Amino acid sequence: MRTIKLALRNLFGAGLRTWLNVFVLSMAFVMIIFFRGFLSGWDHQAKHDMIEWEIGESQFWQETYDPFDPFTLNESHAVIPKQYNQLIEDGKMTPVLITQGTIYPDGRMQSVLLKGISTRNNVIALPTDMLDTEGEEINAIIGTVMAKNSKLKEGDYVVLRWRDVHGTFDAVEIKIAAIFDCDVPSVDAGQIWIPLQSLQQMMGTPNEATILISGVDHAEEAYPAGWIFKSQHDLLSDIEELIKTKSIGGSIMYVILMLLAMLAIFDTQVLSIFRRQREIGTFVALGMTRGEVVRMFTVEGAMHAVLAMIVGAIYGIPLFWFMATKGIAFPVEATQDFGVALADVIYPVFSMMLIFGTSLLVLITTAIVSWIPARKISRMKPTDAIRGKLQ
Amino acid sequence: MKNTLTVQIEGLKKHFPTGKGHFTALNGINLEIGTGEFAGLVGPSGSGKTTLLNIIGSLDNPSEGTAKVLGHNIGELSITEAALLRRKEMGFIFQTYNLLPVYNVFENVEFPLLLLNMTAAERKKAVHDAVEWVGLTDKLKSRPNQLSGGECQRVAIARAMVKKPSLVLADEPTANLDAENSHHILKTMLKLNEELNTTFLFATHDEKVIQYLKRKIILKDGMIEQDLKNL
């Protein structure tokens, strides 16, 4: 208690020098929490959007389906297992048939991934009800990125060419019935969604699908032959890897920020040892033990972190609250070209764990950085220190 | 008045290492100082008076011989034991005042009491008493950079006296002061010596101080040349 009291007295007595250090440290502190909160928010939003728009609770993939191998796509389809008919009927499972195709917007040729999906889909957020049609026409829905790249608008007609299971090419004119806004590129970029039955008919694969998107978890069930179960965890592993990579990249930034802040503290402490030698000598002459002096200097340095937390909280809490409520807007172009699920507005998530964890990290680091130069005091001769003689 | 010994030194030598060998700062000092004395180590620069004062103040150790201060053999004390001895029994007054620059007068004088774990009320009373002895009650909130040299040294005296130590060691206390301030300070110390029976030991070559001393221990080349007591 006495050490804290003396350390605080020294800190407040030092005036501007203390507050400059505290401000620098509080900036590092706020920035670290902000970046962590931003990544956390992105992680949360990306997973949420992927589950909502693409993944559902779990999936079954036809055993040869490989989203990264377009050459096997034409073979990757099988009859939908009968055991799931009821789930599909109830709207709890959505079969999707996938193949390659080509569209010719304004005379240009553009490869697309053609996806047939049930118009009764309730599992993912795609507006599949827009695929319903009363006539012979085939309605299609596309995302905003696809619409931008292909220069297609709602109500446009475009020629679609595909190859059926027998290797025969055919073409049909489809109508863009709706354009949806989605943050998940693998649902939007280069994709055209048409009714499942239409695609089954076009492909010559009645009642067949490539993947089954389920609104329930099937982890505990026996899987149908020829289909591979993919849990939500498996399907999110890519985005988790990406966030992890981003976190590592972010960590380098935290280390740089922390190093800058710690350098300021270390510099102050080292300077203190030299500039305050006479003071230290006086402390010793007045009866402070070397351990007490070292402890006082260490606490004095560490108190920078405590003050930084208070100062950081004064401007950080309103800032974090504002960002968590209003979100951080990204230019539409940036979100479209990013390649992973990135919303145009990200809401950072600042958990208590994040705030307390960062506080503890900053406090411990500052204490260590303060202790290192304070150790030097223990080697100082009191008679020299009193005279302020440099050693 | 009980006539006990505060300082008892026998065959004291102090060597400092130099490039080629060592320099002998004190060369066989034998000295006794009784409780309540107002004595001074007098001599020119390099005569060893500050070195002797530092050893008596347990800030340094003898190379040879023994120095017993307030019943403690300085050479045998650990660093922590020496610090505790200074904390409880000694007060220091330095030539350059050595006030803590970020503390105000009250805090500077209070500092030794904080180390003694006294309560806030006890500290407050003791600080007010000490500041009153030196006549600085109106400067309690001032910082050292707002005080004159004489006022700074009076704060240093109050800090040395606040815990009513058995021994006060003063190294050239008037070196940075004018004549008027020097006399004022010495009168204050003399008064405290008489009222509280505190032993005062000075290291000085200042005539203004010397004239107040009741005992002059004259050092030359690390040895006691004369020991003059006022009768």
XYZ file of C-alpha atoms in Angstrom:
622
model
C 0.000 0.000 0.000
C 2.841 2.317 0.959
C 4.658 1.436 -2.271
C 1.550 2.217 -4.341
C 1.047 5.488 -2.481
C 4.651 6.567 -3.073
C 4.566 5.403 -6.708
C 1.388 7.384 -7.336
C 2.875 10.425 -5.615
C 5.948 10.201 -7.870
C 3.815 9.683 -10.974
C 1.455 12.564 -10.399
C 4.373 14.706 -9.279
C 6.129 14.106 -12.617
C 3.217 15.842 -14.372
C 3.381 16.096 -18.166
C 6.009 13.363 -18.545
C 3.656 10.878 -16.910
C 0.622 11.941 -18.906
C 2.450 11.749 -22.232
C 3.493 8.166 -21.484
C 0.041 7.321 -20.239
C -1.537 8.712 -23.399
C 0.806 6.754 -25.700
C 0.129 3.589 -23.740
C -3.618 4.182 -23.727
C -3.530 4.584 -27.541
C -1.777 1.227 -27.881
C -4.246 -0.265 -25.447
C -7.305 1.071 -27.327
C -5.866 0.106 -30.736
C -5.172 -3.458 -29.615
C -8.703 -3.856 -28.286
C -10.117 -2.228 -31.419
C -8.270 -4.558 -33.815
C -9.152 -7.618 -31.760
C -12.775 -6.473 -31.558
C -12.863 -5.817 -35.296
C -11.542 -9.289 -36.124
C -13.924 -10.778 -33.624
C -16.823 -8.902 -35.228
C -15.749 -9.949 -38.696
C -15.375 -13.559 -37.570
C -18.814 -13.454 -36.019
C -20.422 -11.788 -39.042
C -18.654 -13.985 -41.614
C -19.679 -17.207 -39.882
C -23.212 -15.970 -39.338
C -23.597 -14.958 -43.008
C -22.066 -18.185 -44.286
C -24.405 -20.261 -42.138
C -27.366 -18.168 -43.177
C -26.624 -17.998 -46.913
C -24.635 -21.082 -47.763
C -23.978 -23.696 -45.129
C -27.075 -24.232 -43.029
C -26.630 -26.590 -40.063
C -24.828 -29.290 -42.021
C -24.479 -30.673 -45.543
C -24.171 -33.897 -47.463
C -21.910 -33.899 -50.500
C -22.131 -36.407 -53.305
C -18.958 -38.415 -52.783
C -17.079 -37.200 -55.906
C -18.031 -33.548 -55.451
C -15.022 -31.297 -55.030
C -15.749 -27.575 -55.188
C -12.134 -26.912 -56.177
C -12.136 -29.339 -59.137
C -14.441 -28.170 -61.947
C -13.536 -31.187 -64.120
C -15.368 -33.608 -61.827
C -18.428 -31.416 -61.512
C -20.367 -33.042 -64.348
C -20.078 -36.434 -62.646
C -20.824 -35.174 -59.141
C -24.506 -35.869 -58.767
C -26.594 -38.694 -57.413
C -30.194 -39.538 -56.646
C -31.381 -37.811 -53.482
C -31.579 -40.457 -50.713
C -35.171 -41.388 -49.981
C -34.621 -41.050 -46.240
C -34.479 -37.271 -46.670
C -37.625 -36.878 -48.739
C -39.650 -35.919 -45.690
C -37.101 -33.327 -44.569
C -37.097 -31.839 -48.065
C -40.871 -31.871 -48.109
C -40.911 -30.077 -44.750
C -38.450 -27.462 -46.021
C -35.768 -28.564 -43.554
C -33.397 -29.765 -46.265
C -32.571 -28.214 -49.622
C -31.019 -30.223 -52.444
C -28.734 -28.307 -54.806
C -27.580 -29.546 -58.196
C -24.416 -27.942 -59.510
C -22.922 -27.855 -62.974
C -20.956 -25.552 -65.205
C -22.487 -23.302 -67.784
C -21.831 -20.305 -69.969
C -23.874 -17.148 -70.374
C -23.691 -14.615 -73.189
C -24.621 -11.215 -71.805
C -24.432 -8.511 -74.502
C -22.666 -10.924 -76.824
C -19.865 -11.616 -74.356
C -19.109 -15.110 -73.131
C -18.880 -15.717 -69.405
C -18.408 -18.990 -67.509
C -20.759 -19.515 -64.598
C -21.511 -22.037 -61.953
C -25.068 -23.108 -62.501
C -26.946 -24.114 -59.390
C -30.385 -25.598 -59.213
C -32.188 -25.120 -55.931
C -35.651 -25.985 -54.695
C -38.054 -23.076 -54.817
C -39.405 -24.258 -51.464
C -36.055 -23.730 -49.761
C -36.338 -22.608 -46.148
C -32.840 -23.542 -45.063
C -30.693 -20.765 -46.523
C -31.541 -17.117 -47.017
C -31.566 -17.108 -50.824
C -34.826 -15.593 -52.126
C -35.674 -18.823 -53.995
C -39.371 -18.002 -54.078
C -38.395 -15.568 -56.868
C -37.549 -18.609 -58.992
C -41.197 -19.641 -59.182
C -42.642 -19.166 -62.611
C -46.040 -19.719 -64.121
C -45.025 -20.228 -67.746
C -42.287 -22.008 -69.650
C -39.785 -19.300 -68.756
C -36.822 -20.187 -66.546
C -36.332 -17.634 -63.817
C -32.877 -17.069 -62.358
C -31.565 -15.148 -59.413
C -28.066 -13.696 -59.131
C -26.132 -11.714 -56.544
C -25.086 -8.092 -56.800
C -21.457 -8.955 -57.602
C -22.514 -11.263 -60.418
C -24.958 -8.629 -61.683
C -22.204 -6.043 -61.700
C -19.667 -8.281 -63.427
C -22.062 -9.476 -66.108
C -23.892 -6.141 -66.389
C -27.222 -7.895 -65.912
C -30.256 -6.224 -64.413
C -33.514 -7.473 -63.016
C -35.816 -8.430 -65.904
C -32.957 -8.999 -68.362
C -32.861 -12.096 -70.490
C -29.611 -13.893 -71.122
C -28.658 -16.979 -73.093
C -27.428 -19.866 -70.979
C -25.465 -22.773 -72.470
C -24.774 -26.014 -70.624
C -23.816 -29.631 -71.211
C -26.034 -32.475 -70.036
C -24.941 -35.843 -68.630
C -24.674 -37.300 -72.115
C -22.249 -34.591 -73.164
C -24.745 -32.782 -75.339
C -24.605 -29.002 -75.354
C -27.837 -27.061 -75.338
C -28.900 -23.464 -74.714
C -31.897 -21.627 -73.339
C -32.836 -18.058 -72.567
C -33.269 -17.364 -68.868
C -34.782 -14.362 -67.142
C -33.082 -12.571 -64.266
C -36.014 -12.543 -61.855
C -34.222 -10.986 -58.894
C -30.860 -9.708 -57.728
C -30.035 -10.461 -54.122
C -27.544 -8.718 -51.858
C -25.318 -11.186 -50.069
C -21.923 -10.939 -48.329
C -20.851 -14.494 -49.172
C -18.904 -14.528 -52.456
C -19.311 -18.297 -52.992
C -23.079 -17.734 -53.235
C -22.796 -14.693 -55.471
C -19.688 -14.287 -57.647
C -19.974 -16.220 -60.930
C -23.127 -18.057 -59.818
C -26.560 -18.368 -61.351
C -29.359 -19.929 -59.334
C -32.274 -21.505 -61.206
C -35.080 -23.861 -60.101
C -33.830 -27.344 -59.212
C -36.400 -29.113 -61.348
C -35.444 -27.043 -64.388
C -31.780 -27.881 -64.017
C -32.518 -31.559 -63.355
C -34.501 -31.587 -66.555
C -31.830 -29.696 -68.507
C -29.104 -32.033 -67.243
C -31.105 -35.208 -67.655
C -30.667 -36.065 -64.016
C -34.152 -36.327 -62.547
C -34.347 -36.280 -58.753
C -30.588 -35.873 -58.464
C -28.492 -33.366 -56.519
C -24.840 -32.533 -55.841
C -25.208 -31.344 -52.274
C -27.933 -31.421 -49.659
C -28.075 -28.390 -47.383
C -29.757 -29.286 -44.121
C -31.338 -27.140 -41.472
C -30.629 -29.811 -38.856
C -27.445 -31.443 -37.639
C -27.034 -35.061 -38.771
C -23.832 -35.781 -36.854
C -25.356 -38.641 -34.866
C -27.048 -40.375 -37.826
C -26.026 -43.125 -40.236
C -25.135 -41.504 -43.561
C -26.537 -42.682 -46.873
C -24.133 -44.530 -49.180
C -22.474 -42.328 -51.790
C -22.807 -39.167 -49.703
C -20.291 -37.570 -47.373
C -21.458 -35.737 -44.263
C -20.035 -32.266 -43.683
C -20.627 -30.726 -40.271
C -20.989 -26.985 -39.801
C -17.547 -27.008 -38.192
C -16.010 -28.662 -41.310
C -17.689 -26.170 -43.590
C -16.516 -23.174 -41.539
C -12.936 -24.372 -41.265
C -11.758 -22.275 -44.238
C -13.072 -19.011 -42.801
C -11.708 -19.961 -39.378
C -8.292 -20.536 -40.935
C -8.512 -17.189 -42.684
C -9.485 -15.358 -39.480
C -6.662 -17.120 -37.693
C -4.231 -15.939 -40.379
C -5.605 -12.420 -40.084
C -5.229 -12.645 -36.288
C -1.568 -13.589 -36.660
C -1.076 -10.653 -39.027
C -2.940 -8.467 -36.557
C -0.780 -9.770 -33.703
C 2.317 -8.422 -35.444
C 0.632 -5.029 -35.375
C -0.167 -5.430 -31.659
C 3.440 -6.359 -30.982
C 4.619 -3.239 -32.846
C 2.123 -1.061 -30.960
C 3.061 -2.647 -27.657
C 6.768 -2.276 -28.438
C 6.300 1.429 -29.143
C 4.392 1.923 -25.918
C 6.826 -0.219 -23.923
C 9.749 1.658 -25.440
C 8.253 4.881 -24.080
C 7.878 3.324 -20.610
C 11.310 1.698 -20.732
C 12.874 4.949 -21.902
C 11.176 6.853 -19.102
C 12.280 4.316 -16.536
C 15.872 4.202 -17.777
C 15.970 7.985 -17.895
C 14.512 8.034 -14.390
C 17.276 5.815 -13.103
C 19.890 8.211 -14.439
C 18.113 11.496 -13.878
C 16.774 10.527 -10.474
C 19.967 9.048 -9.060
C 20.178 11.669 -6.359
C 16.548 11.022 -5.523
C 17.212 7.284 -5.341
C 20.252 7.945 -3.161
C 18.058 10.070 -0.905
C 15.457 7.289 -0.673
C 18.222 4.886 0.365
C 19.755 7.374 2.839
C 16.352 7.955 4.408
C 16.055 4.241 5.064
C 14.391 2.592 2.082
C 15.822 -0.834 1.386
C 17.023 -1.567 -2.133
C 14.147 -4.021 -2.569
C 11.676 -1.293 -1.618
C 13.222 1.132 -4.104
C 13.134 -1.466 -6.909
C 9.560 -2.320 -5.995
C 8.566 1.329 -5.966
C 10.073 1.969 -9.408
C 8.455 -1.185 -10.809
C 5.062 -0.224 -9.399
C 5.584 3.322 -10.643
C 6.154 1.997 -14.173
C 3.281 -0.473 -13.940
C 0.980 2.297 -12.706
C 1.408 3.841 -16.167
C -0.594 0.877 -17.437
C -3.290 1.356 -14.790
C -3.577 5.051 -15.604
C -3.550 4.191 -19.336
C -6.487 1.856 -18.754
C -8.405 4.642 -17.034
C -7.516 7.214 -19.710
C -8.170 4.627 -22.456
C -11.544 3.852 -20.911
C -12.496 7.542 -20.913
C -12.243 7.859 -24.684
C -12.236 4.152 -25.604
C -15.580 3.108 -24.123
C -17.625 5.754 -26.021
C -15.608 4.989 -29.170
C -16.122 1.228 -28.850
C -19.787 1.707 -28.039
C -20.222 3.904 -31.125
C -18.420 1.419 -33.372
C -20.243 -1.599 -31.953
C -23.589 0.149 -32.491
C -23.034 1.909 -35.808
C -20.509 -0.518 -37.273
C -17.568 0.208 -39.524
C -18.546 0.789 -43.140
C -16.448 -0.560 -45.986
C -16.594 0.669 -49.575
C -18.790 -1.658 -51.646
C -15.897 -2.336 -54.051
C -13.667 -3.469 -51.215
C -16.225 -5.919 -49.852
C -16.971 -7.332 -53.296
C -13.395 -7.947 -54.265
C -12.291 -9.375 -50.963
C -13.065 -13.010 -51.853
C -14.455 -14.005 -48.456
C -17.578 -13.110 -46.544
C -17.097 -9.438 -45.688
C -20.124 -7.310 -45.011
C -20.267 -3.695 -46.134
C -20.710 -2.815 -42.440
C -18.860 -4.769 -39.742
C -19.916 -4.516 -36.119
C -16.891 -5.070 -33.864
C -17.443 -7.345 -30.879
C -15.726 -6.209 -27.665
C -16.072 -9.014 -25.166
C -15.214 -8.690 -21.463
C -12.653 -11.447 -21.998
C -10.982 -9.347 -24.713
C -10.894 -6.204 -22.553
C -9.683 -7.920 -19.372
C -7.232 -10.129 -21.262
C -5.679 -7.141 -23.036
C -5.582 -5.134 -19.789
C -3.760 -7.950 -18.032
C -1.330 -8.348 -20.924
C -0.514 -4.620 -20.970
C -0.172 -4.520 -17.174
C 2.191 -7.496 -16.995
C 4.284 -6.286 -19.937
C 4.592 -2.801 -18.447
C 5.570 -4.219 -15.061
C 8.308 -6.330 -16.647
C 9.575 -3.418 -18.745
C 9.660 -1.243 -15.598
C 11.342 -3.880 -13.513
C 14.271 -4.363 -15.910
C 15.776 -0.862 -15.448
C 14.693 -0.761 -11.786
C 16.994 -3.746 -11.161
C 19.884 -1.443 -11.979
C 19.118 0.481 -8.811
C 20.119 -2.473 -6.707
C 23.657 -2.216 -8.101
C 23.953 1.508 -7.355
C 26.262 2.623 -4.512
C 24.197 4.892 -2.211
C 27.122 7.267 -1.601
C 27.492 7.848 -5.365
C 23.742 8.010 -5.908
C 23.347 10.748 -3.284
C 25.832 12.899 -5.160
C 24.078 12.094 -8.461
C 27.273 10.556 -9.789
C 26.659 8.651 -13.047
C 27.682 5.004 -12.946
C 21.809 13.799 31.042
C 22.833 10.180 30.463
C 26.317 10.115 28.994
C 26.319 7.122 26.612
C 28.274 6.665 23.398
C 26.528 7.117 20.076
C 29.595 6.542 17.915
C 32.581 4.381 18.816
C 35.314 3.974 16.199
C 38.534 1.984 16.526
C 41.369 1.662 14.029
C 39.127 2.629 11.124
C 40.644 2.600 7.653
C 38.973 3.113 4.312
C 40.626 2.357 0.991
C 39.199 3.113 -2.431
C 40.495 1.193 -5.439
C 42.267 3.289 -8.059
C 43.754 2.326 -11.409
C 47.089 1.169 -10.019
C 46.329 0.264 -6.425
C 44.175 1.975 -3.848
C 43.707 5.362 -2.248
C 43.504 5.527 1.556
C 40.799 8.019 2.519
C 40.796 7.200 6.253
C 43.919 5.954 7.933
C 43.426 4.675 11.476
C 40.623 6.706 13.001
C 39.828 6.291 16.689
C 36.849 8.309 17.832
C 34.048 8.358 20.370
C 31.017 10.629 20.212
C 28.613 10.783 23.113
C 24.836 11.140 23.041
C 23.661 14.713 22.619
C 26.952 16.054 21.300
C 27.041 18.863 18.705
C 30.248 17.891 16.969
C 31.892 18.440 13.625
C 34.433 16.732 11.423
C 36.477 19.683 10.233
C 39.055 19.749 7.520
C 39.865 20.693 3.950
C 38.541 18.872 0.894
C 40.016 15.364 0.626
C 40.684 15.082 4.353
C 38.190 12.178 4.658
C 35.370 13.875 6.577
C 32.575 12.890 4.148
C 33.910 9.327 3.927
C 33.859 9.081 7.724
C 30.378 10.587 7.850
C 29.147 8.046 5.252
C 30.550 5.146 7.281
C 28.954 6.451 10.465
C 25.712 6.845 8.468
C 25.981 3.183 7.361
C 26.032 4.267 3.712
C 29.512 2.799 3.333
C 31.597 0.124 5.034
C 35.022 0.324 6.667
C 37.922 -1.442 4.959
C 39.605 -2.125 8.298
C 38.767 -1.510 11.957
C 35.351 -1.182 13.552
C 32.695 1.515 13.582
C 29.984 1.023 16.166
C 27.033 3.366 15.768
C 24.103 3.256 18.219
C 25.293 -0.188 19.263
C 25.500 -1.599 15.725
C 28.760 -2.665 14.117
C 28.457 -1.028 10.698
C 30.815 -3.478 8.990
C 28.678 -6.409 10.033
C 25.314 -5.008 8.948
C 23.639 -6.313 5.819
C 22.405 -3.747 3.280
C 18.844 -4.158 4.562
C 19.875 -3.948 8.254
C 21.813 -0.772 7.478
C 18.750 0.689 5.719
C 16.557 -0.147 8.717
C 19.072 1.452 11.084
C 19.023 4.661 9.029
C 15.232 4.526 8.818
C 14.730 4.289 12.584
C 17.671 6.072 14.169
C 19.293 8.523 11.762
C 18.563 11.750 9.988
C 20.578 13.119 7.062
C 21.161 16.690 5.940
C 22.979 17.104 2.635
C 24.924 19.980 1.114
C 22.575 19.962 -1.916
C 19.457 19.499 0.279
C 18.405 16.381 -1.697
C 14.731 17.171 -1.387
C 12.427 15.044 -3.511
C 11.595 17.429 -6.373
C 8.082 16.184 -7.132
C 6.981 16.302 -3.468
C 5.844 19.432 -1.676
C 7.215 20.481 1.712
C 4.667 18.459 3.665
C 5.314 15.330 1.589
C 9.093 15.714 1.806
C 9.005 15.989 5.594
C 6.410 13.221 5.832
C 8.476 10.739 3.799
C 10.596 9.253 6.688
C 7.386 8.743 8.684
C 5.786 6.818 5.847
C 8.678 4.375 6.044
C 7.996 3.965 9.770
C 4.375 2.992 9.016
C 2.916 5.706 11.247
C -0.775 6.519 10.953
C -1.903 9.506 8.905
C -2.881 11.449 12.034
C 0.473 10.792 13.724
C 2.310 11.771 10.561
C 0.342 14.983 10.208
C 1.066 16.063 13.763
C 4.755 15.187 13.563
C 5.169 17.015 10.237
C 3.468 20.138 11.565
C 5.711 20.086 14.661
C 8.868 19.671 12.561
C 7.897 22.385 10.102
C 7.137 24.685 13.014
C 10.648 24.089 14.475
C 12.162 25.387 11.249
C 9.583 28.138 10.736
C 8.054 27.013 7.450
C 4.417 26.465 8.389
C 3.286 28.784 5.588
C 5.160 26.802 2.907
C 3.635 23.359 3.409
C 2.214 23.164 -0.123
C 5.281 24.578 -1.863
C 7.533 22.453 -3.981
C 11.355 22.651 -3.633
C 11.662 24.657 -6.873
C 9.452 27.341 -5.287
C 11.713 27.737 -2.235
C 14.953 29.610 -1.633
C 18.163 27.740 -0.749
C 17.771 28.559 2.917
C 14.176 27.373 2.946
C 15.160 24.137 1.174
C 17.795 23.434 3.814
C 15.268 24.149 6.575
C 12.934 21.600 4.952
C 15.849 19.155 4.902
C 16.407 19.780 8.627
C 12.710 19.246 9.331
C 12.847 15.988 7.329
C 15.914 14.851 9.290
C 14.347 15.763 12.648
C 10.712 14.768 12.113
C 11.132 11.242 13.444
C 13.253 12.516 16.344
C 16.298 10.395 15.471
C 19.150 9.600 17.822
C 21.765 10.855 15.381
C 21.707 13.562 12.709
C 24.485 13.614 10.129
C 24.962 16.836 8.205
C 27.363 17.028 5.271
C 28.353 20.646 4.497
C 24.846 21.884 5.345
C 25.615 25.560 4.765
C 27.836 25.291 1.692
C 25.153 26.669 -0.613
C 23.751 29.255 1.785
C 24.489 32.875 2.525
C 25.642 33.990 5.976
C 22.223 34.989 7.263
C 20.588 31.712 6.280
C 23.562 29.741 7.582
C 23.291 31.316 11.032
C 19.545 30.839 11.102
C 19.869 27.155 10.266
C 22.672 26.511 12.711
C 20.730 28.202 15.490
C 17.758 25.965 14.625
C 19.923 22.851 14.801
C 21.533 23.933 18.029
C 18.112 24.544 19.539
C 16.922 21.073 18.470
C 20.107 19.540 19.866
C 19.465 21.167 23.220
C 15.709 20.502 23.307
C 15.678 16.916 22.008
C 19.188 15.822 23.052
C 19.797 14.624 19.496
C 23.415 13.966 18.573
C 24.552 16.149 15.662
C 27.626 15.344 13.619
C 28.717 17.698 10.858
C 31.248 17.380 8.069
C 32.350 20.921 7.248
C 35.107 23.359 6.490
C 32.794 26.380 6.764
C 33.836 28.833 9.462
C 30.205 29.796 10.048
C 29.450 26.215 11.104
C 32.681 25.713 13.003
C 31.925 28.601 15.377
C 28.725 26.865 16.510
C 30.329 23.446 17.108
C 30.810 22.334 20.698
C 33.413 19.837 19.544
C 35.735 20.069 16.550
C 37.380 16.913 15.257
C 40.017 18.142 12.851
C 40.931 15.726 10.070
C 43.950 15.857 7.820
C 44.925 13.261 5.236
C 42.514 10.711 6.646
C 43.707 11.024 10.226
C 42.482 12.942 13.283
C 44.884 15.799 13.818
C 43.126 17.459 16.735
C 40.005 16.867 18.809
C 38.940 20.155 20.412
C 36.119 20.280 22.913
C 34.586 23.565 24.135
C 34.623 23.599 27.868
